[in-house]
Tab-separated table of C-alpha atoms and ligand atoms in Angstrom:
chain	number	residue	atom	x	y	z
L	1	MET	CA	394.245	64.754	-9.725
L	2	ALA	CA	391.810	64.684	-12.587
L	3	VAL	CA	388.104	64.526	-13.133
L	4	ARG	CA	387.329	61.450	-15.216
L	5	ASN	CA	384.524	61.087	-17.723
L	6	ILE	CA	381.429	59.277	-16.502
L	7	CYS	CA	380.360	56.353	-18.689
L	8	VAL	CA	376.644	56.511	-19.249
L	9	TYR	CA	374.315	53.590	-20.048
L	10	PRO	CA	374.362	51.781	-22.513
L	11	ASP	CA	378.177	52.096	-22.572
L	12	PRO	CA	379.359	48.433	-22.767
L	13	VAL	CA	382.111	49.048	-20.189
L	14	LEU	CA	379.374	49.061	-17.527
L	15	ARG	CA	378.811	45.343	-18.271
L	16	GLU	CA	382.427	44.243	-18.502
L	17	PRO	CA	383.894	41.828	-15.944
L	18	THR	CA	386.040	43.580	-13.324
L	19	GLU	CA	389.453	42.536	-12.055
L	20	GLU	CA	390.528	42.110	-8.446
L	21	ILE	CA	393.020	44.736	-7.280
L	22	THR	CA	396.290	43.250	-6.047
L	23	SER	CA	398.725	46.215	-5.985
L	24	PHE	CA	398.184	48.906	-3.410
L	25	ASP	CA	400.582	51.326	-5.052
L	26	ASP	CA	400.805	54.957	-6.200
L	27	GLU	CA	398.766	54.208	-9.292
L	28	LEU	CA	395.917	53.030	-7.070
L	29	ALA	CA	396.261	56.140	-4.871
L	30	VAL	CA	395.868	58.338	-7.976
L	31	LEU	CA	392.838	56.361	-9.104
L	32	VAL	CA	391.227	56.783	-5.670
L	33	GLU	CA	391.898	60.562	-5.688
L	34	ASP	CA	390.450	60.856	-9.185
L	35	MET	CA	387.370	58.905	-8.143
L	36	TRP	CA	386.744	61.216	-5.175
L	37	GLU	CA	387.194	64.284	-7.338
L	38	THR	CA	384.932	62.936	-10.090
L	39	MET	CA	382.236	61.894	-7.626
L	40	HIS	CA	382.254	65.330	-5.986
L	41	VAL	CA	382.095	67.196	-9.306
L	42	TYR	CA	379.085	65.106	-10.352
L	43	ASP	CA	377.547	65.410	-6.896
L	44	GLY	CA	377.240	61.662	-6.361
L	45	ILE	CA	377.340	59.636	-3.146
L	46	GLY	CA	378.971	56.623	-4.735
L	47	LEU	CA	381.103	55.856	-7.785
L	48	ALA	CA	382.377	52.509	-9.062
L	49	GLY	CA	385.393	51.860	-11.308
L	50	PRO	CA	383.395	50.760	-14.397
L	51	GLN	CA	381.570	54.106	-14.330
L	52	ILE	CA	384.824	55.834	-15.293
L	53	GLY	CA	385.843	53.046	-17.669
L	54	VAL	CA	388.093	51.250	-15.157
L	55	SER	CA	387.185	47.551	-15.047
L	56	LYS	CA	388.526	46.952	-11.548
L	57	ARG	CA	386.877	46.010	-8.273
L	58	ILE	CA	386.878	49.422	-6.655
L	59	ALA	CA	384.229	51.901	-5.530
L	60	VAL	CA	384.097	55.001	-3.372
L	61	ILE	CA	381.194	56.065	-1.157
L	62	GLU	CA	380.598	59.210	0.857
L	63	TYR	CA	377.448	59.412	2.896
L	64	ASN	CA	376.531	61.226	6.096
L	65	GLY	CA	380.105	62.385	6.667
L	66	GLU	CA	381.557	58.879	6.323
L	67	LYS	CA	383.925	57.979	3.510
L	68	PHE	CA	384.665	54.469	2.274
L	69	VAL	CA	387.096	53.179	-0.326
L	70	LEU	CA	385.854	49.702	-1.190
L	71	ILE	CA	388.447	47.520	-2.843
L	72	ASN	CA	387.553	43.929	-3.735
L	73	PRO	CA	384.333	44.170	-1.688
L	74	VAL	CA	382.307	41.042	-0.953
L	75	ILE	CA	378.799	40.915	0.458
L	76	GLU	CA	378.908	38.079	2.964
L	77	ASP	CA	375.336	38.228	4.125
L	78	LYS	CA	372.163	40.128	3.422
L	79	GLU	CA	368.899	40.414	5.261
L	80	GLY	CA	365.466	41.807	4.546
L	81	SER	CA	364.343	44.047	1.755
L	82	LYS	CA	363.043	47.559	1.401
L	83	THR	CA	361.978	49.812	-1.435
L	84	VAL	CA	364.083	52.905	-1.979
L	85	GLU	CA	364.406	55.494	-4.687
L	86	GLU	CA	367.831	55.182	-6.281
L	87	GLY	CA	369.701	57.215	-8.834
L	88	CYS	CA	372.993	56.534	-10.602
L	89	LEU	CA	375.566	58.776	-12.282
L	90	SER	CA	375.444	56.407	-15.273
L	91	PHE	CA	371.694	57.094	-15.614
L	92	PRO	CA	371.513	60.886	-15.446
L	93	GLY	CA	368.104	62.274	-14.545
L	94	ILE	CA	366.634	58.852	-13.729
L	95	TYR	CA	365.394	57.930	-10.256
L	96	GLU	CA	363.608	54.644	-9.699
L	97	LYS	CA	362.051	52.855	-6.769
L	98	VAL	CA	363.800	49.510	-6.426
L	99	ASP	CA	364.150	46.781	-3.820
L	100	SER	CA	367.331	46.793	-1.814
L	101	PRO	CA	368.596	44.747	1.139
L	102	ASP	CA	367.820	46.108	4.594
L	103	LYS	CA	371.027	44.981	6.206
L	104	ILE	CA	374.267	43.651	4.760
L	105	LYS	CA	377.545	42.313	6.033
L	106	VAL	CA	380.433	43.375	3.817
L	107	ARG	CA	384.145	42.790	3.821
L	108	TRP	CA	386.592	44.741	1.698
L	109	GLN	CA	390.112	46.117	1.534
L	110	ASN	CA	390.919	49.780	2.040
L	111	GLU	CA	393.315	51.730	-0.166
L	112	LYS	CA	396.301	50.591	1.924
L	113	GLY	CA	395.314	46.954	1.482
L	114	GLY	CA	394.035	46.538	5.053
L	115	HIS	CA	391.026	44.310	5.620
L	116	GLU	CA	387.760	45.753	6.895
L	117	GLU	CA	384.429	44.207	7.715
L	118	ARG	CA	381.205	45.827	8.786
L	119	GLU	CA	377.481	45.330	9.162
L	120	ILE	CA	375.585	48.114	7.477
L	121	ASP	CA	371.922	49.013	7.503
L	122	GLY	CA	369.647	51.857	6.472
L	123	PHE	CA	370.213	53.820	3.286
L	124	LEU	CA	373.955	53.162	3.432
L	125	ALA	CA	373.242	49.453	2.884
L	126	CYS	CA	371.502	50.432	-0.397
L	127	VAL	CA	374.480	52.512	-1.455
L	128	PHE	CA	376.980	49.728	-0.722
L	129	SER	CA	374.810	47.206	-2.514
L	130	HIS	CA	374.361	49.524	-5.542
L	131	GLU	CA	378.112	50.125	-5.891
L	132	ILE	CA	379.019	46.447	-5.465
L	133	ASP	CA	376.389	45.612	-8.122
L	134	HIS	CA	378.332	47.871	-10.528
L	135	LEU	CA	381.418	45.684	-10.026
L	136	ASN	CA	379.322	42.713	-11.139
L	137	GLY	CA	377.876	44.516	-14.169
L	138	ARG	CA	374.464	44.796	-12.538
L	139	LEU	CA	372.774	48.122	-13.096
L	140	LEU	CA	369.795	50.107	-11.876
L	141	ILE	CA	367.899	49.286	-15.071
L	142	ASP	CA	368.199	45.533	-14.333
L	143	ARG	CA	366.321	45.975	-11.070
L	144	VAL	CA	363.049	47.425	-12.413
L	145	SER	CA	360.101	45.548	-13.961
L	146	PRO	CA	360.424	44.462	-17.630
L	147	LEU	CA	357.826	47.037	-18.659
L	148	LYS	CA	359.619	49.829	-16.824
L	149	ARG	CA	362.918	48.689	-18.342
L	150	GLN	CA	361.485	48.996	-21.838
L	151	PHE	CA	360.203	52.486	-21.030
L	152	LEU	CA	363.556	53.577	-19.586
L	153	LYS	CA	365.500	52.239	-22.578
L	154	LYS	CA	363.321	54.325	-24.908
L	155	LYS	CA	363.687	57.381	-22.687
L	156	ILE	CA	367.485	57.009	-22.584
L	157	ALA	CA	367.707	56.545	-26.381
L	158	LYS	CA	365.603	59.678	-26.845
L	159	GLN	CA	367.785	61.668	-24.426
L	160	ALA	CA	370.924	60.526	-26.280
L	161	LYS	CA	369.477	61.677	-29.626
L	162	GLU	CA	368.609	65.089	-28.263
L	163	GLN	CA	372.129	65.754	-27.046
S	201	NI	NI1	375.338	53.641	-9.969
């Protein structure tokens, strides 16, 4: 197992198209283990492949004692909207209030290749939606107002300079 580096915005890998996963082999098992370890070290509740430079349709989520390995996830249906404060390991130190679906229906494959489907609501629906957005190159910064986006871009550039 290994802790992988987190790719931070504006790393272009966060925008790259992601590939479907078709082999449920040892290499995938290692990737999943590394993702868990990396997410725990960085104290996150979700981590998507692109965030560690892996352009594949995979994400892990751990929330309220439940763990999910989402492979090739698809949101089949969404309902309602609520405003929640979200953070992201690719935007360290940034927390923004954004709109997120209230309820979603998702299907995905687990790490063995088995098919799962579930209706999810509450904060977990936000987490699922956030991680699946990553697989489509959609980021937290895309979900705020244009003015806020401009402000955040400046803030991030300043943070990068200071490091
Ligand atoms: Ni994120």
